[in-house]
mmCIF file of C-alpha atoms in Angstrom:
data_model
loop_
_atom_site.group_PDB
_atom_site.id
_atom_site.type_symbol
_atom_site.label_atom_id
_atom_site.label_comp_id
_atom_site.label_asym_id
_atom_site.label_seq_id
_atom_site.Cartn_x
_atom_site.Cartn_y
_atom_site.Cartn_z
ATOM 1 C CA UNK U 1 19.851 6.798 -24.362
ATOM 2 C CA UNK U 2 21.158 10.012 -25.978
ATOM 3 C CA UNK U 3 19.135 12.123 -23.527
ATOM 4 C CA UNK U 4 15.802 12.725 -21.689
ATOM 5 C CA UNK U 5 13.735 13.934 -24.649
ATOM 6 C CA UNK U 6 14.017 10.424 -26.241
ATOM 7 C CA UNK U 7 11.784 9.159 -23.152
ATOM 8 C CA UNK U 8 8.953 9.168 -25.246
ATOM 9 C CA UNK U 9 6.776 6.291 -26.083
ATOM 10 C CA UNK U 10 3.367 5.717 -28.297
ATOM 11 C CA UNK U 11 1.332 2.853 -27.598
ATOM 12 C CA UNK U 12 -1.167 1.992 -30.258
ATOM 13 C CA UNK U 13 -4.613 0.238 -28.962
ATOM 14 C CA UNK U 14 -4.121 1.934 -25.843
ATOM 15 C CA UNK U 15 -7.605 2.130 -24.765
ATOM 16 C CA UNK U 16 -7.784 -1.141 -22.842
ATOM 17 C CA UNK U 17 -7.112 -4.601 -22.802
ATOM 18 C CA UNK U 18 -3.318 -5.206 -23.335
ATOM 19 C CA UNK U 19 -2.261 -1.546 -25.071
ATOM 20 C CA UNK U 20 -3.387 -0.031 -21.392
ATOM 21 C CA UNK U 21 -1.399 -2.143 -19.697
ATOM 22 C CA UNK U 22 1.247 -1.115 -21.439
ATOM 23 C CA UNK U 23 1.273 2.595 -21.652
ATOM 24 C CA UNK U 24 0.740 2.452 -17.572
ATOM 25 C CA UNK U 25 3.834 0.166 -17.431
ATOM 26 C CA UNK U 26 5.724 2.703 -19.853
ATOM 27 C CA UNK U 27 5.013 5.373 -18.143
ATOM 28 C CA UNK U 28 5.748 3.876 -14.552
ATOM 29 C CA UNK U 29 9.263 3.309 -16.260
ATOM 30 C CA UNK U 30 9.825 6.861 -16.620
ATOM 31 C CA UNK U 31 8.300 7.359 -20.295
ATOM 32 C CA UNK U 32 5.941 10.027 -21.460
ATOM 33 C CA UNK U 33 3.351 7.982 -23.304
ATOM 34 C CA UNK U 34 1.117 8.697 -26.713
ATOM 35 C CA UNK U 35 -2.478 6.908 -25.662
ATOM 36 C CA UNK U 36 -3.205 6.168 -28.986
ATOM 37 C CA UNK U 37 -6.530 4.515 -29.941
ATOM 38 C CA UNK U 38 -9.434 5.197 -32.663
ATOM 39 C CA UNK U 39 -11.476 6.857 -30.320
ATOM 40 C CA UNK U 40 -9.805 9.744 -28.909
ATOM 41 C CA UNK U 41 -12.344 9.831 -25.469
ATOM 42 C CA UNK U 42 -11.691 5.840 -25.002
ATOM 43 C CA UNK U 43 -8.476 7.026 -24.287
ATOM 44 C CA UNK U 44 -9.216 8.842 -21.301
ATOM 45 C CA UNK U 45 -9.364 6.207 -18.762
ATOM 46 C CA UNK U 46 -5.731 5.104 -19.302
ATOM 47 C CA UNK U 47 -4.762 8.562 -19.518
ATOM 48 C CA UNK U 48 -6.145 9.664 -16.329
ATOM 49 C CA UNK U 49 -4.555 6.141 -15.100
ATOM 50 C CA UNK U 50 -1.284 7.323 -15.860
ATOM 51 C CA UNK U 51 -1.496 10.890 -14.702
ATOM 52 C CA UNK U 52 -2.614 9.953 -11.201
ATOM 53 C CA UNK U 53 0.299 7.794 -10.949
ATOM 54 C CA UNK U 54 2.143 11.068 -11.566
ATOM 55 C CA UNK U 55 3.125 10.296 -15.214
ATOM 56 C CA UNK U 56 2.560 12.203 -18.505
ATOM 57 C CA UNK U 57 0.285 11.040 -21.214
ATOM 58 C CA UNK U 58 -1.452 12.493 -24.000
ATOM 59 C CA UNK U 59 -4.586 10.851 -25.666
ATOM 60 C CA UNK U 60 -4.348 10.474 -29.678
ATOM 61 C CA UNK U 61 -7.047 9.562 -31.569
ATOM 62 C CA UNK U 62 -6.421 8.201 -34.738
ATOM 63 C CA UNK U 63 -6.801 5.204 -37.336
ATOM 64 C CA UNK U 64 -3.761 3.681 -37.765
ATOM 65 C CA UNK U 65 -5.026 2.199 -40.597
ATOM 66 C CA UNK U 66 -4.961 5.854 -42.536
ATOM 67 C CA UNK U 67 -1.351 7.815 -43.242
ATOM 68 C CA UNK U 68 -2.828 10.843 -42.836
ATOM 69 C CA UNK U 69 -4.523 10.574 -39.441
ATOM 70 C CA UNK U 70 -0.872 8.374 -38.434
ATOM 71 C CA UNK U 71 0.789 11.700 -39.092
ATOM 72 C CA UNK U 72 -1.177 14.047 -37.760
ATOM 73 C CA UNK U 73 -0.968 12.050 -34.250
ATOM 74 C CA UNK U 74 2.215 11.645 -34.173
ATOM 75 C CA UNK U 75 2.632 15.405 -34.927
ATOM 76 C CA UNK U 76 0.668 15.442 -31.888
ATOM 77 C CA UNK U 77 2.316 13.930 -29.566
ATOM 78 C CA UNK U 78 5.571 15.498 -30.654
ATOM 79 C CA UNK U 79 4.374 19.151 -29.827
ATOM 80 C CA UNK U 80 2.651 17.785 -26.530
ATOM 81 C CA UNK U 81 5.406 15.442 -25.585
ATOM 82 C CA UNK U 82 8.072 15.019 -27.861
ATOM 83 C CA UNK U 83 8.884 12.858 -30.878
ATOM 84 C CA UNK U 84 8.609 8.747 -29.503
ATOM 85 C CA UNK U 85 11.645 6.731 -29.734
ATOM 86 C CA UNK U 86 9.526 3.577 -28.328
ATOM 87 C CA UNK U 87 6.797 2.182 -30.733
ATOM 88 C CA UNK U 88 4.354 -0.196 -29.723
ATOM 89 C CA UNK U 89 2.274 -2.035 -32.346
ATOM 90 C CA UNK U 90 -0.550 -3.025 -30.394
ATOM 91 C CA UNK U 91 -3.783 -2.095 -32.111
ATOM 92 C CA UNK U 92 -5.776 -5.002 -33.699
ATOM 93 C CA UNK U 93 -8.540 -6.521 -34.506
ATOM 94 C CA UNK U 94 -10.477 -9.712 -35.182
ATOM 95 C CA UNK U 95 -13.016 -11.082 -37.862
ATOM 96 C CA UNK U 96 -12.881 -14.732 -37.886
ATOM 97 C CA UNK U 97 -14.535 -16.856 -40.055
ATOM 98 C CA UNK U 98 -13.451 -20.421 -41.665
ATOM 99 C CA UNK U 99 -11.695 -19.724 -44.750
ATOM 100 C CA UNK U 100 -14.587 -20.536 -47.626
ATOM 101 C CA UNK U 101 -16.932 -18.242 -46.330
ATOM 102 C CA UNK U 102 -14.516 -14.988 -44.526
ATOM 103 C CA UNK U 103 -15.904 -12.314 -47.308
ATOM 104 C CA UNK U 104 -12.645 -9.850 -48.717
ATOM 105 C CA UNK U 105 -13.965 -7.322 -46.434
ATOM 106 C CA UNK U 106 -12.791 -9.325 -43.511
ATOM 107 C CA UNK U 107 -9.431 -9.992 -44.507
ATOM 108 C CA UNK U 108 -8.902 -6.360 -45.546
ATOM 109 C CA UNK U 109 -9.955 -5.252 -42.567
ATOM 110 C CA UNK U 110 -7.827 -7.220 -40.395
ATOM 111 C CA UNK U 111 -4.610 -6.690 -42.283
ATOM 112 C CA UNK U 112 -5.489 -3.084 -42.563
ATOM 113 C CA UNK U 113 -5.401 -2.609 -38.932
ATOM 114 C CA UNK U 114 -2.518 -4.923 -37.894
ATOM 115 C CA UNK U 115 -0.075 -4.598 -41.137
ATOM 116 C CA UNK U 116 -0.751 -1.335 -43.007
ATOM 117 C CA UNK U 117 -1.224 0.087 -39.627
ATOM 118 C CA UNK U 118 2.122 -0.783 -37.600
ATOM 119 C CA UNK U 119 3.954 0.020 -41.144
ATOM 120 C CA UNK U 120 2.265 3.235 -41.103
ATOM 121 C CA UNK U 121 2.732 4.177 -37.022
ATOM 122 C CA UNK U 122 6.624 2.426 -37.786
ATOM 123 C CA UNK U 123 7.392 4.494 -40.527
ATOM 124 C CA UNK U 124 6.332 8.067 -38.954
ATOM 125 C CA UNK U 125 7.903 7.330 -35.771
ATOM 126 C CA UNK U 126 11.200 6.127 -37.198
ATOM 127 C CA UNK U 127 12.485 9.458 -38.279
ATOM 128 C CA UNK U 128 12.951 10.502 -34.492
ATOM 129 C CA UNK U 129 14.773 7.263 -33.420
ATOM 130 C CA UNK U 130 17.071 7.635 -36.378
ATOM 131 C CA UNK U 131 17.920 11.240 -35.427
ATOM 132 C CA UNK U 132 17.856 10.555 -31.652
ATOM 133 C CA UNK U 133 20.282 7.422 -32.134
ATOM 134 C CA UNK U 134 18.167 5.296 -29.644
ATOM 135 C CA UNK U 135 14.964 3.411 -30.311
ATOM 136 C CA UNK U 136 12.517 0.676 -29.470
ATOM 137 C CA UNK U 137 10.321 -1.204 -31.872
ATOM 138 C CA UNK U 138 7.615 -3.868 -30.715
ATOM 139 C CA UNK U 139 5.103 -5.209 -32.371
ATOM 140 C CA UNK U 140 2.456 -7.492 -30.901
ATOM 141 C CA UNK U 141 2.276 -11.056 -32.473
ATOM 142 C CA UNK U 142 0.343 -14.028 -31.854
ATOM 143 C CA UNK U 143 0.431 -17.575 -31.312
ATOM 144 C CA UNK U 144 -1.885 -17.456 -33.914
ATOM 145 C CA UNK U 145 1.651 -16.488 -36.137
ATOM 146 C CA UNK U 146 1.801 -20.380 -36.028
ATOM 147 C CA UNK U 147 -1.883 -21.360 -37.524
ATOM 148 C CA UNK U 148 -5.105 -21.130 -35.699
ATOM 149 C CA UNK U 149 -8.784 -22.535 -37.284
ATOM 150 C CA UNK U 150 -10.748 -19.996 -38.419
ATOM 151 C CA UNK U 151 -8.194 -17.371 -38.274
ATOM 152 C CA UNK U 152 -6.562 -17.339 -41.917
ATOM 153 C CA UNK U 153 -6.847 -13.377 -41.503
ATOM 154 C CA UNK U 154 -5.533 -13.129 -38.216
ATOM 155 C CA UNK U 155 -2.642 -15.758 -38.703
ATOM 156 C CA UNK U 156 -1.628 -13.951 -41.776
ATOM 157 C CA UNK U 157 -1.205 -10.763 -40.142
ATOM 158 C CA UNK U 158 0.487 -11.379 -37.287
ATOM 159 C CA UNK U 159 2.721 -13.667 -39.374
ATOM 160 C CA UNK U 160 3.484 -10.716 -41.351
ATOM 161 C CA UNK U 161 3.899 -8.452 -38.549
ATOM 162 C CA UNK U 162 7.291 -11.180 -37.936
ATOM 163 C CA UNK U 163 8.882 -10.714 -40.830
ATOM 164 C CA UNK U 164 8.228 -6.928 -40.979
ATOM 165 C CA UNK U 165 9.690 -6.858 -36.996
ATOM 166 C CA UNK U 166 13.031 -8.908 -38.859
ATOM 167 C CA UNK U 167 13.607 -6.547 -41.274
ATOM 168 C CA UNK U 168 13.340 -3.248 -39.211
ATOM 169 C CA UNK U 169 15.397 -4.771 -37.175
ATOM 170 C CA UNK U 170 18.567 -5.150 -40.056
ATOM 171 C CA UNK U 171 17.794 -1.458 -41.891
ATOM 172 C CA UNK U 172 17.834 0.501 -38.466
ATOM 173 C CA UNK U 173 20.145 -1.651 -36.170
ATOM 174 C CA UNK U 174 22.679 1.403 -37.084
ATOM 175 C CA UNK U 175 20.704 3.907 -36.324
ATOM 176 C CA UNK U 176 20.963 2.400 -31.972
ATOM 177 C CA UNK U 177 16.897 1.176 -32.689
ATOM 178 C CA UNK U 178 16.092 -2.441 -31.850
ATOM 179 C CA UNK U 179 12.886 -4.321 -33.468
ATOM 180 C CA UNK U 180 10.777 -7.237 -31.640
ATOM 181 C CA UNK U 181 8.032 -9.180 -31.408
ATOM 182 C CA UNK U 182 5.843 -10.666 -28.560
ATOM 183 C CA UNK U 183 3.511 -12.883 -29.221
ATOM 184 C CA UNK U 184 0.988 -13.361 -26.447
ATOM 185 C CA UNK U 185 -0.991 -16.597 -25.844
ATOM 186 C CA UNK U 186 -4.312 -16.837 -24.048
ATOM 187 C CA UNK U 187 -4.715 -13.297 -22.051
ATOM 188 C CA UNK U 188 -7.902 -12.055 -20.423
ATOM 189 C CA UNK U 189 -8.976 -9.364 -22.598
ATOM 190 C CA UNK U 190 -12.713 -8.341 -23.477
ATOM 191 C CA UNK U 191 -11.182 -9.765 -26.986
ATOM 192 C CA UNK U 192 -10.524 -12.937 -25.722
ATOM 193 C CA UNK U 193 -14.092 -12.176 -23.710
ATOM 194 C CA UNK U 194 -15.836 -12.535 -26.922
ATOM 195 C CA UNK U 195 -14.527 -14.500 -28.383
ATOM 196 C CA UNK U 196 -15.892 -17.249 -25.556
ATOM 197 C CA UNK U 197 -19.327 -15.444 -26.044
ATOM 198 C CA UNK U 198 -19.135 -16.119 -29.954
ATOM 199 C CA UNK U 199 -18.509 -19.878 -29.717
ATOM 200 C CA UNK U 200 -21.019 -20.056 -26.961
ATOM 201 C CA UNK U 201 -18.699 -20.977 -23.842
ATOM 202 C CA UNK U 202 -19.100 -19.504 -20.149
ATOM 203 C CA UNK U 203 -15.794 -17.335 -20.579
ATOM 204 C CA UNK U 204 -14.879 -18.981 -16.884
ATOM 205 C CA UNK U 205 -14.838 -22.451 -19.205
ATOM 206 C CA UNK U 206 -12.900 -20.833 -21.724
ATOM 207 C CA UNK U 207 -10.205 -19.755 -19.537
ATOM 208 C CA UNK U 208 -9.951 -22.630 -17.534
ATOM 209 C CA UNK U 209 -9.796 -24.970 -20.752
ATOM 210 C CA UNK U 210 -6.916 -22.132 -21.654
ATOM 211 C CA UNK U 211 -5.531 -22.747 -18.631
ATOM 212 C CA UNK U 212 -5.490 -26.655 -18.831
ATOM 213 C CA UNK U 213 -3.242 -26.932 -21.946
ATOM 214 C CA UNK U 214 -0.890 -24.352 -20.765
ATOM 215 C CA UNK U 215 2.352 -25.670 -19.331
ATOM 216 C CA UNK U 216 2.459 -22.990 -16.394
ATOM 217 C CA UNK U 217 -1.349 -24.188 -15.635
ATOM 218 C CA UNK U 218 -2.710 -20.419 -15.880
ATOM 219 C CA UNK U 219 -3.551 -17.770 -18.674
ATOM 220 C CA UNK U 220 -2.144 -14.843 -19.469
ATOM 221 C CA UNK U 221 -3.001 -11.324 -18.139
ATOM 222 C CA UNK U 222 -2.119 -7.974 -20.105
ATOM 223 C CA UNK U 223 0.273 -7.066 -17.652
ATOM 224 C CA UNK U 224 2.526 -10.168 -18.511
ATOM 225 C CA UNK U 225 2.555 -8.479 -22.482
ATOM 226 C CA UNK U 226 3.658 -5.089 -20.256
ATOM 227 C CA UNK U 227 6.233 -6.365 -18.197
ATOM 228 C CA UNK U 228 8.122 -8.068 -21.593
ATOM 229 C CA UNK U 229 7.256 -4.659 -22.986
ATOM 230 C CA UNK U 230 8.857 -2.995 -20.129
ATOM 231 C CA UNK U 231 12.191 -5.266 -20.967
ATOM 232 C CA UNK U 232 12.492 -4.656 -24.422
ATOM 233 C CA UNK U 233 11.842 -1.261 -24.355
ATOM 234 C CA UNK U 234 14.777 -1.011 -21.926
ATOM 235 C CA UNK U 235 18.157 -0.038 -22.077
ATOM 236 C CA UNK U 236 19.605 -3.463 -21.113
ATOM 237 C CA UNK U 237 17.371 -4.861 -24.192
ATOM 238 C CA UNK U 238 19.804 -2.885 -26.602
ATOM 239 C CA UNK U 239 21.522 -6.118 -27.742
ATOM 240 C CA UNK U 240 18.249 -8.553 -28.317
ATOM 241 C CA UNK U 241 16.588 -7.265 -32.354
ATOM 242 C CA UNK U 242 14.439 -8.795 -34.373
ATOM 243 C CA UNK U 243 13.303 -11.938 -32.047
ATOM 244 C CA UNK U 244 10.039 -12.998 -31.405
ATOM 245 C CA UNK U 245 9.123 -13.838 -27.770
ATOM 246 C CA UNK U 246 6.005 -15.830 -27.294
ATOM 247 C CA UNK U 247 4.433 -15.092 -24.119
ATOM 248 C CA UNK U 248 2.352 -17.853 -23.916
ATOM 249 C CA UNK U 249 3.023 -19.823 -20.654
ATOM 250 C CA UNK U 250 5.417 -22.418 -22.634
ATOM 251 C CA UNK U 251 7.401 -23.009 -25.512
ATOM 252 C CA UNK U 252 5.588 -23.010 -28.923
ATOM 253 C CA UNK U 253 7.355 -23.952 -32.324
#
């Protein structure tokens, strides 16, 4: 890393869940983290999270969804912080329905958040890897990349979210900035949560069904996404671009 002042990471989705887990990981490794989430008070708790630990985080609110509110955090967290040189994709959403009845709304929706919205966070942040010479791109995939009923949405977008990780990885290779993907299998999240409370299933059912077709015989927790997180955005990662690692608990096509 060119120097100290690229130590700067922004986590999108940071609230809770898996983004949390990740700032707090980030910032453990010696990063000053950009809490980013819609809701700029949600933030707090992972914030306060970090800064007891004796790290440095600022919270951004801000739809990453919408260029202008993507710039103005960023601008944020560059005058609080410094410019980030490690971008993590992690905001997202769900609205599944089968595919004859999932109104336009719904797929908008979902590829607004996941798509438009790591292009947008991408895009702004790139500017400082490029001049810094050092950077670290991950986005947050899916197993549900690979197909998943009642998903078309969902699939779509974190398919997507593959081929955009691909590409950044060949345009700014040059510039010292790398570009993955994870994509996570069955973790405990309140996402996961309700999605057991939508089809009806005790959620202690649902993750012990997870657990029963996973090779490792347990499901995921956010801090497995943070630790691979932790890797990538390392400086021993500089030679692995544009792969996609599923954390998932065994191999998957």
């Amino acid at each position: 890393m060119s120097n100290d002042n690229a130590r700067v990471a922004v986590v999108s989705g940071a609230a809770r869940g898996i983004g949390a887990a990740i700032a707090t990981r980030l910032a453990a490794d010696g990063f000053k983290v950009g809490v980013l989430d819609l809701d700029e008070s949600a933030c707090a708790e992972t914030v306060d999270a970090i800064k007891a630990a004796g790290g440095e985080a600022v919270a951004i609110g801000a739809d990453v969804s919408d260029e202008a509110s993507v710039e103005a955090g960023i601008a944020k967290l560059a005058d609080a912080l410094g410019g980030p040189t490690v971008v993590v994709n992690n905001a997202g959403i769900t609205r599944d329905n089968m595919l004859f009845k999932m109104p336009v709304a719904e797929w908008d929706a979902v590829m607004n958040v996941h798509l438009r919205g790591a292009f947008l966070l991408t895009k702004t942040a790139q500017k400082y890897m490029v001049e810094a010479k050092w950077g670290r791109i991950v986005n947050m995939s899916s197993v549900s990349a690979l197909g998943n009923r009642g998903q078309a949405n969902y699939s779509a977008a974190k398919a997507g979210l593959q081929g955009f990780t691909k590409t950044l990885a060949i345009e700014l290779g040059k510039f010292g900035v790398t570009a993955n993907a994870i994509g996570p299998g069955f973790i405990v999240t309140d996402m996961t949560e309700a999605t057991a409370a939508r089809v009806g299933v005790p959620f202690e059912d649902f993750k012990a069904a997870a657990a029963a077709q996973t090779p490792v015989a347990r499901v995921g927790y956010p801090e497995d996404i943070a630790h691979t997180v932790s890797f990538l955005a390392s400086e021993g990662a500089g030679f692995v671009s544009g792969q996609v690692i599923y954390v998932a608990g065994g191999p998957r096509d």
